[in-house]
mmCIF file of C-alpha atoms and ligand atoms in Angstrom:
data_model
loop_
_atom_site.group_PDB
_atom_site.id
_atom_site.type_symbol
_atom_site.label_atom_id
_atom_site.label_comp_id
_atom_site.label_asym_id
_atom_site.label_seq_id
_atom_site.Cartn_x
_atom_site.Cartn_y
_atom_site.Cartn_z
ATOM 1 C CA UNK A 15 -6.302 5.162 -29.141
ATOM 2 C CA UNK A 16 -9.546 7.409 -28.395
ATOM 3 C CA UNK A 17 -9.788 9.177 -25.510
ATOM 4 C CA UNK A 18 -12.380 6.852 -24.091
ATOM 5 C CA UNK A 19 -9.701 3.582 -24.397
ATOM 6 C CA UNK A 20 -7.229 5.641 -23.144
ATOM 7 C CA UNK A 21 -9.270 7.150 -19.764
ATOM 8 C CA UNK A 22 -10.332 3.355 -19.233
ATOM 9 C CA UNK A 23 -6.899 2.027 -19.798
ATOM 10 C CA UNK A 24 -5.760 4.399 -17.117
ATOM 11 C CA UNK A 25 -8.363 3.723 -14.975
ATOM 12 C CA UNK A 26 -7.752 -0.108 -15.175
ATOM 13 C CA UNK A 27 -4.368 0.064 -14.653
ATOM 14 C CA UNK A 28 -4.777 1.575 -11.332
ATOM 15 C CA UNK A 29 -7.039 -1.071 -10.371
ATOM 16 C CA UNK A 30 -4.554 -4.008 -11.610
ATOM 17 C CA UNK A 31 -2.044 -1.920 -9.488
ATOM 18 C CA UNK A 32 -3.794 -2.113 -5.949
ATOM 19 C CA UNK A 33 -3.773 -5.855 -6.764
ATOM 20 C CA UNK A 34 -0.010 -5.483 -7.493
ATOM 21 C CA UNK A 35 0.348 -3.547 -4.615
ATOM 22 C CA UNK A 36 -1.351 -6.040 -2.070
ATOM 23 C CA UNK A 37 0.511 -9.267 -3.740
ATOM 24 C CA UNK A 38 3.404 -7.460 -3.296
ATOM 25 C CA UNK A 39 2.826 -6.404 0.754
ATOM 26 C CA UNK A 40 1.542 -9.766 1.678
ATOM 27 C CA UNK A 41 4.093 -12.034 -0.419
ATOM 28 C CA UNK A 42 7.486 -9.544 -0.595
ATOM 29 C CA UNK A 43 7.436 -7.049 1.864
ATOM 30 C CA UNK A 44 6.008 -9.033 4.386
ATOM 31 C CA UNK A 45 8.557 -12.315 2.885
ATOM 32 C CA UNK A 46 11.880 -11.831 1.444
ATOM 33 C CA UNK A 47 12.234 -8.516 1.160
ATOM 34 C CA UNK A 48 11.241 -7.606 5.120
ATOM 35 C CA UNK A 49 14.684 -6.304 5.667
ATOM 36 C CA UNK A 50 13.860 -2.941 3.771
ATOM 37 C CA UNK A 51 9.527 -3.536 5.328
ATOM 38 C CA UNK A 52 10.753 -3.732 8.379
ATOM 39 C CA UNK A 53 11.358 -0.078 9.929
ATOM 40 C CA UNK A 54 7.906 0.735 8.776
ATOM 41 C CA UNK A 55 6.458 -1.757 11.393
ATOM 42 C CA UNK A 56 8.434 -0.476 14.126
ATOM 43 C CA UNK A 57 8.317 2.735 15.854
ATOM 44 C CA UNK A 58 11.379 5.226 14.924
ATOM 45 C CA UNK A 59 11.857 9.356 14.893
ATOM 46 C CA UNK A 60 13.778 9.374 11.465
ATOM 47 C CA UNK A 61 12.211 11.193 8.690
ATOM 48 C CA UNK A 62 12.704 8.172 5.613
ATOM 49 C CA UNK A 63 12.287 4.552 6.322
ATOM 50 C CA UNK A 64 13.828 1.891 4.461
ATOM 51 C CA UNK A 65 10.389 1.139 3.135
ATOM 52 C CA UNK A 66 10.184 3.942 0.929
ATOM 53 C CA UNK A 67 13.009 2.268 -1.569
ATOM 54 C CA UNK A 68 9.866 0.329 -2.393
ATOM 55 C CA UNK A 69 8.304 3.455 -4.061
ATOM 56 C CA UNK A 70 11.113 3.345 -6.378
ATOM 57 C CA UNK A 71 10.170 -0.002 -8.081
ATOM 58 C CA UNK A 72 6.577 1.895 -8.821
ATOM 59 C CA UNK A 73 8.736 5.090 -10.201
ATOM 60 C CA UNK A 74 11.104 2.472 -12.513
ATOM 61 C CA UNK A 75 7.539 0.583 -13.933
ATOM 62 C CA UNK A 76 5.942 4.277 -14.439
ATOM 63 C CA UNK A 77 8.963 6.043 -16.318
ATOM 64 C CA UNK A 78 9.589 1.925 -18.269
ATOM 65 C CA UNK A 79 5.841 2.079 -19.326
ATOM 66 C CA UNK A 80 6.299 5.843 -20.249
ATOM 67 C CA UNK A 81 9.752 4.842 -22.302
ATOM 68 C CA UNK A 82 8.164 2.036 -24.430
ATOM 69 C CA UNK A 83 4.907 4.004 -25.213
ATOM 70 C CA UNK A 84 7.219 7.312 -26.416
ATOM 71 C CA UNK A 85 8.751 7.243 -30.433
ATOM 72 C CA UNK A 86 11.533 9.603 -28.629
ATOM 73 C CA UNK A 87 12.727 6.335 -27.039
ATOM 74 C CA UNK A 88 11.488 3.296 -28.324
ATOM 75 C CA UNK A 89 11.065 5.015 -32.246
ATOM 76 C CA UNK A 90 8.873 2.877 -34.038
ATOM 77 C CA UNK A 91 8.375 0.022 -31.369
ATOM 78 C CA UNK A 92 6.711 2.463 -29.957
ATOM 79 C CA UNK A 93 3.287 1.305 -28.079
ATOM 80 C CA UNK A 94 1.163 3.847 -27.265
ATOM 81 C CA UNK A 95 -1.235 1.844 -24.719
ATOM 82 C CA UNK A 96 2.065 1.302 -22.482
ATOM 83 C CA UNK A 97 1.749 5.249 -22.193
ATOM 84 C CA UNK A 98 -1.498 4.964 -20.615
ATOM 85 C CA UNK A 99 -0.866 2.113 -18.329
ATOM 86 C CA UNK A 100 2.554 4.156 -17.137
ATOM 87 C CA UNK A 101 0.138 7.105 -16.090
ATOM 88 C CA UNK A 102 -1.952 4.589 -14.481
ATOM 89 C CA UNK A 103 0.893 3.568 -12.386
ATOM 90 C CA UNK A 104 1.934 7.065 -11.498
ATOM 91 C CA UNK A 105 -1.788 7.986 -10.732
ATOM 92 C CA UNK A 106 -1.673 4.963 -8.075
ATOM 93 C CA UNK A 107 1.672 5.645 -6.892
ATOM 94 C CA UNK A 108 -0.116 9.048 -5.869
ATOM 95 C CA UNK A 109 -3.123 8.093 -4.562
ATOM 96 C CA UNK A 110 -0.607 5.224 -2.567
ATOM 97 C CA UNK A 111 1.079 8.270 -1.184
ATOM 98 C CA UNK A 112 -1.359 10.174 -0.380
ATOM 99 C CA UNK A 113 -3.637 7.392 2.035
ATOM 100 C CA UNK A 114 -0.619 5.657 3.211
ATOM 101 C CA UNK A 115 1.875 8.419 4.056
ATOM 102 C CA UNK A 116 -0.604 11.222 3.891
ATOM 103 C CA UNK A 117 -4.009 10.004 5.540
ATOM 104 C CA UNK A 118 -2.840 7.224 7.810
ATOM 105 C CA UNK A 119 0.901 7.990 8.734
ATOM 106 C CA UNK A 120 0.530 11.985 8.955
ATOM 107 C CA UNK A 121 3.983 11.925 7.069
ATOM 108 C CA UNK A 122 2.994 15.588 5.619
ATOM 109 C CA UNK A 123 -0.598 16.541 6.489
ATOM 110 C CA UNK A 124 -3.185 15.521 9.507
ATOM 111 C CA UNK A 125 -6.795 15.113 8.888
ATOM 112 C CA UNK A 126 -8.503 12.602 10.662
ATOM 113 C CA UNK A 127 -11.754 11.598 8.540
ATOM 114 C CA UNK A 128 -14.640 11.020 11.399
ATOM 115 C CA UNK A 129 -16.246 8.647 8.876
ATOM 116 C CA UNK A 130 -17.306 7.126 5.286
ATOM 117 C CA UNK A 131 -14.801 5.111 3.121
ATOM 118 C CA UNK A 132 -11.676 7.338 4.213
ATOM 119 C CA UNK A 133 -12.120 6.656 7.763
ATOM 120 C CA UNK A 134 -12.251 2.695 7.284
ATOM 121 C CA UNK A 135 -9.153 2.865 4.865
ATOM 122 C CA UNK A 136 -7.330 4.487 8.296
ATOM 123 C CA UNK A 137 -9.196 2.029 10.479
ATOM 124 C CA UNK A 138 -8.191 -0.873 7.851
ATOM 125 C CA UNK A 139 -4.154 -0.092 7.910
ATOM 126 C CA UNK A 140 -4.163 0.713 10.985
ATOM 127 C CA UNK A 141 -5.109 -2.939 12.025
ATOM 128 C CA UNK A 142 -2.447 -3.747 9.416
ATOM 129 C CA UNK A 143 -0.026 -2.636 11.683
ATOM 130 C CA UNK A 144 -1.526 -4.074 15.196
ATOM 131 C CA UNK A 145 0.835 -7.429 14.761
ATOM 132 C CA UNK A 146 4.276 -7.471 15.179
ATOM 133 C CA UNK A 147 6.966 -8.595 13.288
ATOM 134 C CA UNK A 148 6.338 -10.190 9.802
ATOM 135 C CA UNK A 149 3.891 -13.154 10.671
ATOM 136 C CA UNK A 150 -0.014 -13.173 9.518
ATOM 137 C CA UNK A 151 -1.534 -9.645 9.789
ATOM 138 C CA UNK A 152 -4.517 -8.152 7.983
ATOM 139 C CA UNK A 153 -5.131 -5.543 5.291
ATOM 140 C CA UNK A 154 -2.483 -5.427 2.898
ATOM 141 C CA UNK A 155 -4.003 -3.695 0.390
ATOM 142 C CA UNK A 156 -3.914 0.447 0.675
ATOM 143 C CA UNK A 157 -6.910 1.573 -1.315
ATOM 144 C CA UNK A 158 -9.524 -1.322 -0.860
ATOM 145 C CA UNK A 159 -10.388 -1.857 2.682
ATOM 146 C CA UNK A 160 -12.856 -4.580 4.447
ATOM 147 C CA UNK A 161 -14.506 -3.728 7.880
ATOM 148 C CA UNK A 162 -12.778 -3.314 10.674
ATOM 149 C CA UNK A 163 -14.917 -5.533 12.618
ATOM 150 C CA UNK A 164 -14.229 -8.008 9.720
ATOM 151 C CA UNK A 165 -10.102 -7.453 10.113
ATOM 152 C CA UNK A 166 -10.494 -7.691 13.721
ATOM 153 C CA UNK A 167 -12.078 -11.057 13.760
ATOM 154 C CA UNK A 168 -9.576 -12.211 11.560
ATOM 155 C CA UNK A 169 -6.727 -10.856 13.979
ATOM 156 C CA UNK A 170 -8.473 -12.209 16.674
ATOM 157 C CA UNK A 171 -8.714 -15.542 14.793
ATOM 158 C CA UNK A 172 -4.495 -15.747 14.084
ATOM 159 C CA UNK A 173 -4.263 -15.464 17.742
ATOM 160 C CA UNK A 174 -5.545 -18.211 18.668
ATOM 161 C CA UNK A 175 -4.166 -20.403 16.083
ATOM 162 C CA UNK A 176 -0.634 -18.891 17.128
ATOM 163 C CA UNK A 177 0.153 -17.616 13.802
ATOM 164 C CA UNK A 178 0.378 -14.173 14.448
ATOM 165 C CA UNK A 179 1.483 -11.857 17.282
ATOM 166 C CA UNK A 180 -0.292 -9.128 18.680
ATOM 167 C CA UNK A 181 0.763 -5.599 19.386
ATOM 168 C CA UNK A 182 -1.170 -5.419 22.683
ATOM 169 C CA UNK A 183 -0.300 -9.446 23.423
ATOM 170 C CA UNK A 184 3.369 -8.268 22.968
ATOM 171 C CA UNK A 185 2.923 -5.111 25.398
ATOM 172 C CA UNK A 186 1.643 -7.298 27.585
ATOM 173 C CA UNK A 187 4.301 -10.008 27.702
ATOM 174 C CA UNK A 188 6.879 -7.224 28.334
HETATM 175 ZN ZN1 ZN B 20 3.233 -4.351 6.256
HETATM 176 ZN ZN1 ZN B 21 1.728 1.659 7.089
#
């Protein structure tokens, strides 16, 4: 592959992997698999959440991807576009890290961006997390982020039609 294919390969991949990563939120973490979600909605002091076993599916596609591009492991199956895509998947998987943990959790550094995209991707998760339990919410992707007035609305909206539960609303009931 040229270099060109190969930069755009990479570059695509992280975009198919936000998608991934927001199917995945919405429809498993926030469905079937909300046992291991779970602790990340609630407030804890522990230093790893159950939540971050969900990192390792993204390391086990990477290092897969990786394996079937390399002629060390797959020999002349090899695919060299898979090697691409498996850098594309470790490129989101540190960009994931580095919004969600770093930016908006303060897992391992604080900076609070006054404004611009980086201060609406904080704004944006952080409305992820204003419902309780695993019902409705907002935002579930980490990268691309709608207005906050926008996620708001739509909060507001599951309110009222009872399909979601507020963090303030439950404060308030007790
Ligand atoms: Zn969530
Ligand atoms: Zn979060």
């Amino acid at each position: 592959m040229s270099p060109y294919s190969a930069f755009a390969l990479v570059l695509a991949t992280v975009a198919v992997m936000e998608g991934v990563a927001w199917a995945s939120h919405k429809w498993i973490m926030h469905g079937f698999g909300w046992a291991w979600h779970r602790d990340h909605h609630e407030s804890h002091d522990k230093l790893l959440e159950k939540n971050d076993l969900f990192a390792l599916f993204g390391a086990a596609l990477s290092i897969g991807l990786f394996s079937a591009g390399s002629p060390l492991v797959a020999g002349a199956a090899a695919w060299e576009p898979a090697t691409w895509m498996g850098l594309g998947v470790l490129v989101y998987g540190i960009i994931y890290t580095l919004v969600h943990d770093g930016l908006v959790h303060q897992r391992y550094f604080r900076w609070v961006p006054r404004g611009g995209y980086a201060r609406r991707i904080v704004q944006a998760h952080k409305l992820h997390h204003a419902t309780v339990g695993r019902e409705g919410g907002v935002s579930f992707g980490f990268v691309v982020a709608r207005r906050p007035e926008t996620l708001k609305r739509e909060l507001a909206a599951q309110r009222r039609a009872g399909t979601a539960i507020l963090r303030d609303a439950a404060d308030a009931a007790g």
